[in-house]
Amino acid sequence: MAPCTPAAPLPPPTLLLTGFDPFGGDTANPSLQIAQALQGQRIAGLQVQAQTLPTVFATALPVLEQALARWQPRLVVCLGQAGGRAAIGLERVGINLQDARIPDNVGAQPIDTPVVPGGPAAYFATLPVKAMRQAVLRAGVPCELSYTAGSFVCNHVLYGLLHHVAQQAPAARPRAGFIHVPWLPGQGEPCLPLATMVRGVYEALWAAALQPHDLAVAGGTLH
Ligand code: PCA
């Protein structure tokens, strides 16, 4: 009888974590630094795969879709910088609108155009945002729910991600959403230290990985 060779162990399922390159004249983007800091972490059995997205309307989604095809993640969390905010912001909704206040990194500035022509007006993120907020606050990091991801490249990516996922069979869909983070010290005020933001996002990811449904949906009272 042929000797029994053990099957190679399956790689752990992936948590895809994206961050954007600097934009608008900044030389840093905390979203990218956070994603890179968490690269390779194991979170509730998921392995974090960090991916850089260009702050470019034309290429951010193709790059994200390539990463989705490559990693087949169970969970997708995109990070972006939101200068002027004081807390980590868990985005609840992406809208089908591009209305750029400034040009992107290749000079494109779409005004009042849809992300997906003919697409629905909006999609809700499918992350358990209330459980995530509770976990981040417990770690002592400021955190809030947000009802607008703006109308620049971050909203473009959130809407495009949720639209892409919605085309998949329900059983194959990763849960997906977006987290905005404040400036780093030196970029402007208000700001949060990088280590604080890394801890906050780490806690948010644990809660997202462990909690399949939101606390409110599951009958909780966290408002
Ligand atoms: N923030 C921008 C795009 C890239 C980023 O980090 C936004 O909020 O749209």
PDB file of C-alpha atoms and ligand atoms in Angstrom:
ATOM      1  CA  MET A   1       0.000   0.000   0.000  1.00  0.00           C
ATOM      2  CA  ALA A   2       1.325   3.493  -0.811  1.00  0.00           C
ATOM      3  CA  PRO A   3       2.447   5.404   2.267  1.00  0.00           C
ATOM      4  CA  CYS A   4      -0.048   7.944   3.378  1.00  0.00           C
ATOM      5  CA  THR A   5       1.346  11.442   2.845  1.00  0.00           C
ATOM      6  CA  PRO A   6      -0.296  14.084   4.975  1.00  0.00           C
ATOM      7  CA  ALA A   7      -2.071  16.802   2.982  1.00  0.00           C
ATOM      8  CA  ALA A   8      -0.404  20.219   3.066  1.00  0.00           C
ATOM      9  CA  PRO A   9      -2.140  22.365   5.663  1.00  0.00           C
ATOM     10  CA  LEU A  10      -4.625  24.824   4.202  1.00  0.00           C
ATOM     11  CA  PRO A  11      -3.554  28.460   4.465  1.00  0.00           C
ATOM     12  CA  PRO A  12      -5.623  30.412   6.989  1.00  0.00           C
ATOM     13  CA  PRO A  13      -8.504  32.433   5.573  1.00  0.00           C
ATOM     14  CA  THR A  14      -7.703  36.041   4.857  1.00  0.00           C
ATOM     15  CA  LEU A  15      -8.753  39.348   6.321  1.00  0.00           C
ATOM     16  CA  LEU A  16      -7.988  41.898   3.607  1.00  0.00           C
ATOM     17  CA  LEU A  17      -7.023  45.254   5.122  1.00  0.00           C
ATOM     18  CA  THR A  18      -6.389  48.145   2.757  1.00  0.00           C
ATOM     19  CA  GLY A  19      -4.898  51.623   3.234  1.00  0.00           C
ATOM     20  CA  PHE A  20      -4.511  54.542   0.819  1.00  0.00           C
ATOM     21  CA  ASP A  21      -1.365  56.263  -0.314  1.00  0.00           C
ATOM     22  CA  PRO A  22      -0.912  59.926   0.725  1.00  0.00           C
ATOM     23  CA  PHE A  23      -3.024  62.459  -1.144  1.00  0.00           C
ATOM     24  CA  GLY A  24      -3.864  66.161  -1.281  1.00  0.00           C
ATOM     25  CA  GLY A  25      -0.270  67.280  -0.651  1.00  0.00           C
ATOM     26  CA  ASP A  26       0.234  65.120   2.470  1.00  0.00           C
ATOM     27  CA  THR A  27       3.384  63.030   2.746  1.00  0.00           C
ATOM     28  CA  ALA A  28       1.803  60.411   5.010  1.00  0.00           C
ATOM     29  CA  ASN A  29      -1.481  58.581   5.235  1.00  0.00           C
ATOM     30  CA  PRO A  30      -2.209  56.902   8.588  1.00  0.00           C
ATOM     31  CA  SER A  31      -4.546  54.426   6.897  1.00  0.00           C
ATOM     32  CA  LEU A  32      -1.614  52.869   5.045  1.00  0.00           C
ATOM     33  CA  GLN A  33       0.624  52.883   8.114  1.00  0.00           C
ATOM     34  CA  ILE A  34      -2.061  51.103  10.156  1.00  0.00           C
ATOM     35  CA  ALA A  35      -2.631  48.470   7.455  1.00  0.00           C
ATOM     36  CA  GLN A  36       1.128  47.855   7.214  1.00  0.00           C
ATOM     37  CA  ALA A  37       1.470  47.651  11.002  1.00  0.00           C
ATOM     38  CA  LEU A  38      -1.166  44.902  11.105  1.00  0.00           C
ATOM     39  CA  GLN A  39       0.164  42.928   8.102  1.00  0.00           C
ATOM     40  CA  GLY A  40       0.489  39.236   8.995  1.00  0.00           C
ATOM     41  CA  GLN A  41      -1.428  39.418  12.297  1.00  0.00           C
ATOM     42  CA  ARG A  42      -3.697  36.495  13.146  1.00  0.00           C
ATOM     43  CA  ILE A  43      -7.120  37.739  14.183  1.00  0.00           C
ATOM     44  CA  ALA A  44      -9.617  35.101  15.288  1.00  0.00           C
ATOM     45  CA  GLY A  45      -8.148  32.595  12.830  1.00  0.00           C
ATOM     46  CA  LEU A  46      -7.932  35.082   9.955  1.00  0.00           C
ATOM     47  CA  GLN A  47      -4.604  36.231   8.575  1.00  0.00           C
ATOM     48  CA  VAL A  48      -4.326  39.932   7.856  1.00  0.00           C
ATOM     49  CA  GLN A  49      -3.226  40.754   4.332  1.00  0.00           C
ATOM     50  CA  ALA A  50      -2.412  44.437   3.891  1.00  0.00           C
ATOM     51  CA  GLN A  51      -2.924  46.087   0.513  1.00  0.00           C
ATOM     52  CA  THR A  52      -2.147  49.617  -0.663  1.00  0.00           C
ATOM     53  CA  LEU A  53      -4.821  51.353  -2.719  1.00  0.00           C
ATOM     54  CA  PRO A  54      -3.978  54.366  -4.877  1.00  0.00           C
ATOM     55  CA  THR A  55      -5.926  57.529  -4.083  1.00  0.00           C
ATOM     56  CA  VAL A  56      -7.066  57.525  -7.688  1.00  0.00           C
ATOM     57  CA  PHE A  57     -10.662  57.164  -8.849  1.00  0.00           C
ATOM     58  CA  ALA A  58      -9.722  55.207 -11.975  1.00  0.00           C
ATOM     59  CA  THR A  59      -7.507  52.571 -10.370  1.00  0.00           C
ATOM     60  CA  ALA A  60      -8.474  52.158  -6.684  1.00  0.00           C
ATOM     61  CA  LEU A  61     -11.286  49.682  -7.387  1.00  0.00           C
ATOM     62  CA  PRO A  62      -9.409  47.619 -10.000  1.00  0.00           C
ATOM     63  CA  VAL A  63      -6.539  47.216  -7.512  1.00  0.00           C
ATOM     64  CA  LEU A  64      -8.986  46.248  -4.756  1.00  0.00           C
ATOM     65  CA  GLU A  65     -10.797  43.780  -7.036  1.00  0.00           C
ATOM     66  CA  GLN A  66      -7.494  42.154  -7.968  1.00  0.00           C
ATOM     67  CA  ALA A  67      -6.700  41.691  -4.286  1.00  0.00           C
ATOM     68  CA  LEU A  68     -10.196  40.250  -3.671  1.00  0.00           C
ATOM     69  CA  ALA A  69      -9.683  37.740  -6.497  1.00  0.00           C
ATOM     70  CA  ARG A  70      -6.242  36.801  -5.217  1.00  0.00           C
ATOM     71  CA  TRP A  71      -6.980  36.427  -1.509  1.00  0.00           C
ATOM     72  CA  GLN A  72     -10.679  35.454  -1.490  1.00  0.00           C
ATOM     73  CA  PRO A  73     -10.977  37.086   1.937  1.00  0.00           C
ATOM     74  CA  ARG A  74     -13.664  36.313   4.514  1.00  0.00           C
ATOM     75  CA  LEU A  75     -13.548  39.867   5.783  1.00  0.00           C
ATOM     76  CA  VAL A  76     -12.610  43.080   3.950  1.00  0.00           C
ATOM     77  CA  VAL A  77     -11.905  46.300   5.817  1.00  0.00           C
ATOM     78  CA  CYS A  78     -10.728  49.359   3.932  1.00  0.00           C
ATOM     79  CA  LEU A  79      -9.082  52.167   5.881  1.00  0.00           C
ATOM     80  CA  GLY A  80      -8.879  55.829   4.881  1.00  0.00           C
ATOM     81  CA  GLN A  81      -7.745  59.130   6.340  1.00  0.00           C
ATOM     82  CA  ALA A  82     -10.420  61.633   7.317  1.00  0.00           C
ATOM     83  CA  GLY A  83      -8.624  64.832   8.313  1.00  0.00           C
ATOM     84  CA  GLY A  84     -10.636  66.868  10.820  1.00  0.00           C
ATOM     85  CA  ARG A  85     -12.181  63.925  12.606  1.00  0.00           C
ATOM     86  CA  ALA A  86     -11.218  63.262  16.215  1.00  0.00           C
ATOM     87  CA  ALA A  87     -12.226  59.601  16.455  1.00  0.00           C
ATOM     88  CA  ILE A  88     -11.991  56.362  14.554  1.00  0.00           C
ATOM     89  CA  GLY A  89     -15.090  56.367  12.340  1.00  0.00           C
ATOM     90  CA  LEU A  90     -16.944  53.168  11.479  1.00  0.00           C
ATOM     91  CA  GLU A  91     -18.693  53.889   8.194  1.00  0.00           C
ATOM     92  CA  ARG A  92     -22.224  52.543   7.813  1.00  0.00           C
ATOM     93  CA  VAL A  93     -23.033  53.512   4.234  1.00  0.00           C
ATOM     94  CA  GLY A  94     -21.475  54.051   0.811  1.00  0.00           C
ATOM     95  CA  ILE A  95     -23.336  56.257  -1.684  1.00  0.00           C
ATOM     96  CA  ASN A  96     -23.397  56.157  -5.476  1.00  0.00           C
ATOM     97  CA  LEU A  97     -21.843  59.580  -5.863  1.00  0.00           C
ATOM     98  CA  GLN A  98     -18.458  61.016  -6.752  1.00  0.00           C
ATOM     99  CA  ASP A  99     -18.107  64.706  -5.970  1.00  0.00           C
ATOM    100  CA  ALA A 100     -14.443  65.451  -5.428  1.00  0.00           C
ATOM    101  CA  ARG A 101     -13.494  68.529  -3.378  1.00  0.00           C
ATOM    102  CA  ILE A 102      -9.877  68.175  -4.535  1.00  0.00           C
ATOM    103  CA  PRO A 103      -8.176  66.340  -7.418  1.00  0.00           C
ATOM    104  CA  ASP A 104      -7.068  62.747  -6.838  1.00  0.00           C
ATOM    105  CA  ASN A 105      -3.440  61.679  -7.205  1.00  0.00           C
ATOM    106  CA  VAL A 106      -3.566  61.799 -11.015  1.00  0.00           C
ATOM    107  CA  GLY A 107      -5.514  65.063 -11.187  1.00  0.00           C
ATOM    108  CA  ALA A 108      -9.000  63.637 -11.762  1.00  0.00           C
ATOM    109  CA  GLN A 109     -11.817  65.487 -10.030  1.00  0.00           C
ATOM    110  CA  PRO A 110     -15.201  63.982 -10.893  1.00  0.00           C
ATOM    111  CA  ILE A 111     -18.140  66.190  -9.976  1.00  0.00           C
ATOM    112  CA  ASP A 112     -21.644  64.815  -9.438  1.00  0.00           C
ATOM    113  CA  THR A 113     -21.089  61.519 -11.222  1.00  0.00           C
ATOM    114  CA  PRO A 114     -22.102  58.040 -10.067  1.00  0.00           C
ATOM    115  CA  VAL A 115     -19.615  55.403  -8.913  1.00  0.00           C
ATOM    116  CA  VAL A 116     -21.645  52.796 -10.814  1.00  0.00           C
ATOM    117  CA  PRO A 117     -23.992  54.228 -13.485  1.00  0.00           C
ATOM    118  CA  GLY A 118     -27.436  52.759 -12.864  1.00  0.00           C
ATOM    119  CA  GLY A 119     -26.388  51.257  -9.514  1.00  0.00           C
ATOM    120  CA  PRO A 120     -28.492  51.548  -6.366  1.00  0.00           C
ATOM    121  CA  ALA A 121     -28.287  54.842  -4.472  1.00  0.00           C
ATOM    122  CA  ALA A 122     -26.431  53.314  -1.546  1.00  0.00           C
ATOM    123  CA  TYR A 123     -25.214  50.160   0.157  1.00  0.00           C
ATOM    124  CA  PHE A 124     -24.851  49.495   3.856  1.00  0.00           C
ATOM    125  CA  ALA A 125     -21.570  48.113   5.126  1.00  0.00           C
ATOM    126  CA  THR A 126     -21.935  44.536   6.347  1.00  0.00           C
ATOM    127  CA  LEU A 127     -19.688  44.828   9.400  1.00  0.00           C
ATOM    128  CA  PRO A 128     -20.993  44.630  12.990  1.00  0.00           C
ATOM    129  CA  VAL A 129     -20.234  48.290  13.622  1.00  0.00           C
ATOM    130  CA  LYS A 130     -21.761  48.540  17.089  1.00  0.00           C
ATOM    131  CA  ALA A 131     -19.833  45.571  18.420  1.00  0.00           C
ATOM    132  CA  MET A 132     -16.737  47.075  16.832  1.00  0.00           C
ATOM    133  CA  ARG A 133     -17.334  50.481  18.400  1.00  0.00           C
ATOM    134  CA  GLN A 134     -17.795  48.902  21.805  1.00  0.00           C
ATOM    135  CA  ALA A 135     -14.527  46.973  21.454  1.00  0.00           C
ATOM    136  CA  VAL A 136     -12.582  50.061  20.353  1.00  0.00           C
ATOM    137  CA  LEU A 137     -13.998  52.213  23.155  1.00  0.00           C
ATOM    138  CA  ARG A 138     -13.184  49.491  25.704  1.00  0.00           C
ATOM    139  CA  ALA A 139      -9.564  49.754  24.595  1.00  0.00           C
ATOM    140  CA  GLY A 140      -9.699  53.467  25.439  1.00  0.00           C
ATOM    141  CA  VAL A 141      -9.599  54.657  21.832  1.00  0.00           C
ATOM    142  CA  PRO A 142     -12.125  57.273  20.645  1.00  0.00           C
ATOM    143  CA  CYS A 143     -14.575  55.754  18.171  1.00  0.00           C
ATOM    144  CA  GLU A 144     -17.871  56.718  16.583  1.00  0.00           C
ATOM    145  CA  LEU A 145     -20.333  55.466  14.000  1.00  0.00           C
ATOM    146  CA  SER A 146     -20.347  57.527  10.815  1.00  0.00           C
ATOM    147  CA  TYR A 147     -23.139  57.951   8.305  1.00  0.00           C
ATOM    148  CA  THR A 148     -21.035  59.505   5.560  1.00  0.00           C
ATOM    149  CA  ALA A 149     -17.763  58.388   4.036  1.00  0.00           C
ATOM    150  CA  GLY A 150     -17.759  61.629   2.020  1.00  0.00           C
ATOM    151  CA  SER A 151     -17.823  61.740  -1.785  1.00  0.00           C
ATOM    152  CA  PHE A 152     -14.121  61.368  -2.625  1.00  0.00           C
ATOM    153  CA  VAL A 153     -12.068  58.213  -3.267  1.00  0.00           C
ATOM    154  CA  CYS A 154     -12.908  56.569   0.091  1.00  0.00           C
ATOM    155  CA  ASN A 155     -16.644  56.597  -0.559  1.00  0.00           C
ATOM    156  CA  HIS A 156     -15.935  55.484  -4.145  1.00  0.00           C
ATOM    157  CA  VAL A 157     -14.072  52.455  -2.771  1.00  0.00           C
ATOM    158  CA  LEU A 158     -16.669  51.660  -0.092  1.00  0.00           C
ATOM    159  CA  TYR A 159     -19.551  51.830  -2.562  1.00  0.00           C
ATOM    160  CA  GLY A 160     -17.609  49.927  -5.240  1.00  0.00           C
ATOM    161  CA  LEU A 161     -16.571  47.227  -2.753  1.00  0.00           C
ATOM    162  CA  LEU A 162     -20.125  46.713  -1.518  1.00  0.00           C
ATOM    163  CA  HIS A 163     -21.450  46.698  -5.097  1.00  0.00           C
ATOM    164  CA  HIS A 164     -18.836  44.122  -6.113  1.00  0.00           C
ATOM    165  CA  VAL A 165     -19.643  41.915  -3.116  1.00  0.00           C
ATOM    166  CA  ALA A 166     -23.383  42.202  -3.776  1.00  0.00           C
ATOM    167  CA  GLN A 167     -22.870  40.582  -7.204  1.00  0.00           C
ATOM    168  CA  GLN A 168     -21.518  37.405  -5.565  1.00  0.00           C
ATOM    169  CA  ALA A 169     -23.625  34.475  -4.371  1.00  0.00           C
ATOM    170  CA  PRO A 170     -24.689  35.135  -0.754  1.00  0.00           C
ATOM    171  CA  ALA A 171     -22.631  32.235   0.636  1.00  0.00           C
ATOM    172  CA  ALA A 172     -19.487  33.501  -1.121  1.00  0.00           C
ATOM    173  CA  ARG A 173     -19.754  37.126   0.005  1.00  0.00           C
ATOM    174  CA  PRO A 174     -17.117  38.413   2.381  1.00  0.00           C
ATOM    175  CA  ARG A 175     -18.323  40.826   5.032  1.00  0.00           C
ATOM    176  CA  ALA A 176     -17.062  44.246   4.109  1.00  0.00           C
ATOM    177  CA  GLY A 177     -16.831  47.830   5.267  1.00  0.00           C
ATOM    178  CA  PHE A 178     -14.747  50.909   5.832  1.00  0.00           C
ATOM    179  CA  ILE A 179     -13.027  52.675   8.723  1.00  0.00           C
ATOM    180  CA  HIS A 180     -11.929  56.322   8.579  1.00  0.00           C
ATOM    181  CA  VAL A 181      -9.103  57.446  10.846  1.00  0.00           C
ATOM    182  CA  PRO A 182      -7.975  60.888  12.020  1.00  0.00           C
ATOM    183  CA  TRP A 183      -4.746  62.654  11.119  1.00  0.00           C
ATOM    184  CA  LEU A 184      -1.427  61.635  12.618  1.00  0.00           C
ATOM    185  CA  PRO A 185       0.389  64.132  14.869  1.00  0.00           C
ATOM    186  CA  GLY A 186       2.013  66.701  12.585  1.00  0.00           C
ATOM    187  CA  GLN A 187      -0.645  66.443   9.866  1.00  0.00           C
ATOM    188  CA  GLY A 188      -3.145  68.693  11.601  1.00  0.00           C
ATOM    189  CA  GLU A 189      -5.556  68.820  14.533  1.00  0.00           C
ATOM    190  CA  PRO A 190      -7.340  66.855  15.873  1.00  0.00           C
ATOM    191  CA  CYS A 191      -5.006  63.885  15.617  1.00  0.00           C
ATOM    192  CA  LEU A 192      -4.258  60.533  17.241  1.00  0.00           C
ATOM    193  CA  PRO A 193      -0.900  58.791  17.679  1.00  0.00           C
ATOM    194  CA  LEU A 194      -0.287  55.940  15.248  1.00  0.00           C
ATOM    195  CA  ALA A 195      -0.013  53.363  18.060  1.00  0.00           C
ATOM    196  CA  THR A 196      -3.432  54.408  19.402  1.00  0.00           C
ATOM    197  CA  MET A 197      -5.010  54.053  15.967  1.00  0.00           C
ATOM    198  CA  VAL A 198      -3.341  50.676  15.371  1.00  0.00           C
ATOM    199  CA  ARG A 199      -4.710  49.432  18.720  1.00  0.00           C
ATOM    200  CA  GLY A 200      -8.173  50.752  17.902  1.00  0.00           C
ATOM    201  CA  VAL A 201      -8.298  49.176  14.444  1.00  0.00           C
ATOM    202  CA  TYR A 202      -6.917  45.899  15.857  1.00  0.00           C
ATOM    203  CA  GLU A 203      -9.736  45.765  18.408  1.00  0.00           C
ATOM    204  CA  ALA A 204     -12.290  46.649  15.723  1.00  0.00           C
ATOM    205  CA  LEU A 205     -11.032  43.813  13.528  1.00  0.00           C
ATOM    206  CA  TRP A 206     -11.262  41.295  16.379  1.00  0.00           C
ATOM    207  CA  ALA A 207     -14.842  42.323  17.032  1.00  0.00           C
ATOM    208  CA  ALA A 208     -15.674  42.143  13.321  1.00  0.00           C
ATOM    209  CA  ALA A 209     -14.113  38.695  13.010  1.00  0.00           C
ATOM    210  CA  LEU A 210     -15.815  37.301  16.104  1.00  0.00           C
ATOM    211  CA  GLN A 211     -19.262  38.871  15.784  1.00  0.00           C
ATOM    212  CA  PRO A 212     -21.159  37.709  12.698  1.00  0.00           C
ATOM    213  CA  HIS A 213     -24.125  39.997  13.354  1.00  0.00           C
ATOM    214  CA  ASP A 214     -24.371  43.397  14.860  1.00  0.00           C
ATOM    215  CA  LEU A 215     -25.362  43.680  18.480  1.00  0.00           C
ATOM    216  CA  ALA A 216     -28.439  45.720  17.630  1.00  0.00           C
ATOM    217  CA  VAL A 217     -29.474  43.242  14.947  1.00  0.00           C
ATOM    218  CA  ALA A 218     -28.878  40.410  17.396  1.00  0.00           C
ATOM    219  CA  GLY A 219     -31.155  42.071  19.957  1.00  0.00           C
ATOM    220  CA  GLY A 220     -28.589  44.112  21.846  1.00  0.00           C
ATOM    221  CA  THR A 221     -29.228  47.596  23.130  1.00  0.00           C
ATOM    222  CA  LEU A 222     -26.015  49.364  22.289  1.00  0.00           C
ATOM    223  CA  HIS A 223     -27.010  52.784  21.047  1.00  0.00           C
TER     224      HIS A 223
HETATM  225  N1  PCA B   1      -8.937  59.499   2.400  1.00  0.00           N
HETATM  226  C1  PCA B   1      -9.645  60.019   1.266  1.00  0.00           C
HETATM  227  C2  PCA B   1      -9.171  59.226   0.097  1.00  0.00           C
HETATM  228  C3  PCA B   1      -7.929  58.540   0.549  1.00  0.00           C
HETATM  229  C4  PCA B   1      -7.932  58.681   2.008  1.00  0.00           C
HETATM  230  O1  PCA B   1      -7.142  58.146   2.782  1.00  0.00           O
HETATM  231  C5  PCA B   1     -11.173  60.032   1.452  1.00  0.00           C
HETATM  232  O2  PCA B   1     -11.640  60.130   2.608  1.00  0.00           O
HETATM  233  O3  PCA B   1     -11.901  59.954   0.474  1.00  0.00           O
END
